[in-house]
Amino acid sequence: MVKFPSIDCNSILNTSGTTIDINIRHNFPVKLSTSYVVGGDVKINGTLISSYDSINFSGTIFFRLNMECSRCLDNNLNDLSIPLDCLFTENNEDDSLSILRDKVINLEGIIVDAIIGSIEMKYLCFDKCKGLCVICGNNLNISDCGHEYKENKKNIKENPFSLLNELDLKVE
């Protein structure tokens, strides 16, 4: 994997109000559970604004995320953009927001954190997703298989763990 480019801030750091436009396209193979950045391709557009002892980055991260629906298990591509605003300082407690000794900054850590933070833990392809048939596994959004779940609820009571009472466990 190609290392994320560091941004040299020597020319702007000691002159307050100086700006640098940032346009970077980089491969970030970010994956969390079944969601991942398609092709790893991430685009970052923004501006660095300096002050005497800090640098503010304000911009947007663009990427395509493949997400699996929690109900029907279909994969969906979503074009996402995340606004990002952060302040880099020397000796910052957060290493990803520190200006390094050679007066460079690296956006990699905050970009990966922003992408991971945007991934929904329980993603639904749409609000009224019907999910899968519990009997045959058919995607109910595509076609109705005709099975009725109520027919097969033999021993299920209000508490799903009540079936454990019916186990014949011998205690010795």
Coordinates of N, CA, C and O in Angstrom, one line a residue, residues 80-156:
L80 N -20.8 8.7 -0.3 CA -20.9 9.5 1.0 C -19.9 10.6 0.9 O -18.9 10.5 0.3
S81 N -20.2 11.6 1.7 CA -19.3 12.7 1.9 C -19.4 13.1 3.4 O -20.5 13.1 4.0
I82 N -18.3 13.4 4.0 CA -18.2 13.7 5.4 C -17.5 15.0 5.5 O -16.3 15.2 5.1
P83 N -18.1 16.0 6.2 CA -17.4 17.3 6.4 C -16.3 17.0 7.5 O -16.6 16.2 8.5
L84 N -15.2 17.6 7.4 CA -14.1 17.4 8.4 C -13.5 18.8 8.7 O -13.1 19.5 7.9
D85 N -13.5 19.1 10.0 CA -12.8 20.3 10.5 C -12.0 19.9 11.7 O -12.5 19.4 12.7
C86 N -10.7 20.2 11.6 CA -9.8 19.8 12.7 C -8.7 20.8 12.9 O -8.3 21.5 11.9
L87 N -8.1 20.9 14.1 CA -7.0 21.8 14.4 C -5.8 21.0 14.7 O -5.8 20.2 15.7
F88 N -4.7 21.3 14.0 CA -3.4 20.6 14.2 C -2.6 21.6 15.1 O -2.5 22.8 14.7
T89 N -1.9 21.1 16.1 CA -1.1 21.9 16.9 C 0.2 21.1 17.2 O 0.2 19.9 17.1
E90 N 1.3 21.8 17.6 CA 2.5 21.1 18.1 C 2.2 20.5 19.5 O 1.4 21.1 20.2
N91 N 2.7 19.4 19.8 CA 2.6 18.7 21.1 C 1.1 18.5 21.4 O 0.8 18.6 22.6
N92 N 0.3 18.1 20.5 CA -1.1 17.8 20.7 C -1.1 16.4 21.4 O -0.4 15.5 21.1
E93 N -2.1 16.3 22.4 CA -2.2 15.0 23.0 C -2.6 13.9 22.1 O -2.3 12.8 22.3
D94 N -3.4 14.3 21.1 CA -3.8 13.3 20.0 C -2.8 13.3 18.9 O -2.6 14.3 18.2
D95 N -2.0 12.3 18.8 CA -1.0 12.2 17.8 C -1.4 12.5 16.4 O -0.7 13.0 15.6
S96 N -2.7 12.1 16.0 CA -3.2 12.3 14.7 C -3.4 13.8 14.4 O -3.6 14.2 13.3
L97 N -3.4 14.6 15.4 CA -3.7 16.1 15.3 C -2.4 16.9 15.6 O -2.5 18.1 15.9
S98 N -1.3 16.2 15.6 CA 0.0 16.9 15.9 C 0.7 17.4 14.7 O 0.7 16.7 13.6
I99 N 1.3 18.6 14.8 CA 2.2 19.0 13.7 C 3.6 18.4 14.1 O 4.1 18.5 15.2
L100 N 4.1 17.6 13.1 CA 5.3 16.9 13.4 C 6.6 17.8 13.4 O 6.5 19.0 13.0
R101 N 7.7 17.3 13.9 CA 8.9 18.1 14.1 C 9.4 18.8 12.8 O 9.8 19.9 12.8
D102 N 9.2 18.1 11.7 CA 9.7 18.7 10.4 C 8.6 19.6 9.8 O 8.6 19.9 8.6
K103 N 7.6 20.0 10.6 CA 6.5 21.0 10.2 C 5.6 20.4 9.1 O 5.2 21.0 8.2
V104 N 5.3 19.1 9.3 CA 4.4 18.4 8.3 C 3.2 17.9 9.2 O 3.3 17.7 10.4
I105 N 2.1 17.7 8.5 CA 0.9 17.1 9.1 C 0.5 16.0 8.2 O 0.8 15.9 7.0
N106 N -0.2 15.0 8.8 CA -0.7 13.9 8.1 C -2.2 13.7 8.4 O -2.5 13.5 9.6
L107 N -3.0 13.7 7.4 CA -4.4 13.6 7.6 C -4.9 12.2 7.7 O -6.1 12.0 7.9
E108 N -4.1 11.2 7.5 CA -4.5 9.8 7.4 C -5.3 9.4 8.6 O -6.4 8.8 8.4
G109 N -4.8 9.6 9.8 CA -5.5 9.1 11.0 C -6.9 9.6 11.1 O -7.8 8.9 11.4
I110 N -7.1 10.9 10.9 CA -8.4 11.5 11.1 C -9.3 11.2 10.0 O -10.5 11.1 10.2
I111 N -8.8 10.9 8.8 CA -9.6 10.5 7.7 C -10.2 9.1 7.9 O -11.4 8.8 7.8
V112 N -9.3 8.2 8.3 CA -9.7 6.8 8.6 C -10.7 6.8 9.8 O -11.8 6.1 9.7
D113 N -10.5 7.6 10.8 CA -11.4 7.6 11.9 C -12.8 8.2 11.5 O -13.8 7.7 11.9
A114 N -12.8 9.2 10.6 CA -14.0 9.8 10.1 C -14.8 8.8 9.3 O -16.0 8.7 9.4
I115 N -14.1 8.0 8.4 CA -14.8 7.0 7.6 C -15.4 5.9 8.5 O -16.6 5.5 8.3
I116 N -14.6 5.4 9.4 CA -15.1 4.3 10.3 C -16.3 4.9 11.1 O -17.3 4.2 11.3
G117 N -16.2 6.1 11.6 CA -17.3 6.7 12.3 C -18.6 6.9 11.6 O -19.7 7.0 12.1
S118 N -18.5 6.9 10.2 CA -19.6 7.1 9.4 C -20.4 5.8 9.0 O -21.5 5.9 8.5
I119 N -19.7 4.7 9.3 CA -20.3 3.4 9.0 C -21.4 3.1 10.0 O -21.1 3.0 11.2
E120 N -22.6 2.8 9.6 CA -23.7 2.5 10.5 C -23.5 1.0 10.9 O -23.3 0.2 10.1
M121 N -23.7 0.8 12.2 CA -23.6 -0.5 12.7 C -24.7 -1.4 12.3 O -24.6 -2.6 12.1
K122 N -25.9 -0.8 12.2 CA -27.1 -1.6 11.8 C -27.7 -0.8 10.6 O -28.6 0.0 10.7
Y123 N -27.2 -1.1 9.4 CA -27.6 -0.4 8.2 C -28.8 -1.1 7.6 O -28.9 -2.4 7.5
L124 N -29.8 -0.3 7.2 CA -30.9 -0.9 6.4 C -30.9 -0.2 5.0 O -30.7 1.0 4.9
C125 N -31.2 -1.1 4.0 CA -31.2 -0.6 2.6 C -32.3 0.4 2.4 O -32.1 1.4 1.7
F126 N -33.4 0.3 3.1 CA -34.5 1.3 3.2 C -35.3 1.0 4.4 O -35.3 -0.1 5.0
D127 N -36.0 2.0 4.9 CA -36.7 1.9 6.2 C -37.7 0.8 6.3 O -37.8 0.2 7.3
K128 N -38.4 0.4 5.2 CA -39.4 -0.7 5.3 C -38.9 -2.0 4.7 O -39.7 -2.8 4.2
C129 N -37.6 -2.2 4.8 CA -37.0 -3.5 4.3 C -37.7 -4.6 5.1 O -37.8 -4.7 6.3
K130 N -38.1 -5.6 4.3 CA -38.9 -6.8 4.9 C -37.9 -7.9 5.3 O -38.4 -8.8 6.0
G131 N -36.7 -7.9 4.9 CA -35.7 -8.9 5.3 C -35.9 -10.2 4.6 O -36.4 -10.3 3.5
L132 N -35.5 -11.3 5.3 CA -35.5 -12.6 4.7 C -36.6 -13.5 5.4 O -36.9 -13.3 6.6
C133 N -37.1 -14.4 4.6 CA -38.1 -15.4 5.2 C -37.3 -16.3 6.2 O -36.2 -16.8 5.8
V134 N -37.8 -16.4 7.4 CA -37.2 -17.2 8.4 C -37.2 -18.7 8.1 O -36.5 -19.5 8.7
I135 N -38.1 -19.1 7.1 CA -38.3 -20.5 6.8 C -37.4 -20.9 5.6 O -36.6 -21.8 5.7
C136 N -37.4 -20.1 4.5 CA -36.7 -20.5 3.3 C -35.5 -19.6 3.0 O -34.7 -19.9 2.1
G137 N -35.4 -18.4 3.6 CA -34.3 -17.5 3.3 C -34.5 -16.6 2.1 O -33.6 -15.9 1.7
N138 N -35.7 -16.6 1.6 CA -36.1 -15.8 0.4 C -36.0 -14.3 0.8 O -36.5 -13.9 1.9
N139 N -35.5 -13.4 -0.1 CA -35.5 -12.0 0.2 C -37.0 -11.5 -0.1 O -37.5 -11.5 -1.2
L140 N -37.6 -11.1 1.0 CA -39.0 -10.7 0.9 C -39.3 -9.4 0.2 O -40.4 -9.0 -0.1
N141 N -38.2 -8.6 0.0 CA -38.3 -7.4 -0.8 C -38.5 -7.7 -2.3 O -39.0 -6.9 -3.0
I142 N -38.0 -8.8 -2.7 CA -38.0 -9.2 -4.1 C -39.3 -10.0 -4.5 O -40.0 -9.7 -5.4
S143 N -39.6 -11.0 -3.7 CA -40.8 -11.8 -3.9 C -41.3 -12.4 -2.6 O -40.5 -12.7 -1.7
D144 N -42.6 -12.6 -2.5 CA -43.2 -13.2 -1.3 C -43.2 -14.7 -1.6 O -43.8 -15.2 -2.5
C145 N -42.6 -15.5 -0.7 CA -42.5 -16.9 -0.8 C -43.8 -17.6 -0.4 O -44.0 -18.8 -0.6
G146 N -44.6 -16.9 0.4 CA -45.9 -17.5 0.8 C -45.8 -18.1 2.2 O -46.9 -18.5 2.7
H147 N -44.7 -18.2 2.8 CA -44.6 -18.8 4.1 C -45.1 -17.8 5.1 O -44.9 -16.6 5.0
E148 N -45.7 -18.4 6.1 CA -46.2 -17.5 7.2 C -45.5 -18.0 8.5 O -45.6 -19.2 8.9
Y149 N -44.8 -17.1 9.1 CA -44.0 -17.4 10.3 C -44.9 -17.9 11.4 O -44.5 -18.7 12.2
K150 N -46.1 -17.4 11.5 CA -47.0 -17.8 12.6 C -47.3 -19.3 12.6 O -47.4 -19.9 13.6
E151 N -47.3 -19.9 11.4 CA -47.6 -21.3 11.3 C -46.5 -22.2 12.0 O -46.8 -23.2 12.6
N152 N -45.3 -21.7 12.1 CA -44.2 -22.5 12.6 C -43.8 -22.1 14.0 O -42.7 -22.5 14.5
K153 N -44.6 -21.4 14.7 CA -44.3 -20.9 16.1 C -44.9 -22.0 17.1 O -45.8 -21.7 17.8
K154 N -44.3 -23.1 17.1 CA -44.9 -24.2 17.9 C -44.7 -23.9 19.4 O -45.7 -23.8 20.2
N155 N -43.5 -23.8 19.9 CA -43.2 -23.7 21.3 C -42.7 -22.3 21.7 O -42.3 -22.2 22.9
I156 N -42.8 -21.4 20.8 CA -42.2 -20.1 21.2 C -43.3 -19.3 22.0 O -44.4 -19.1 21.6

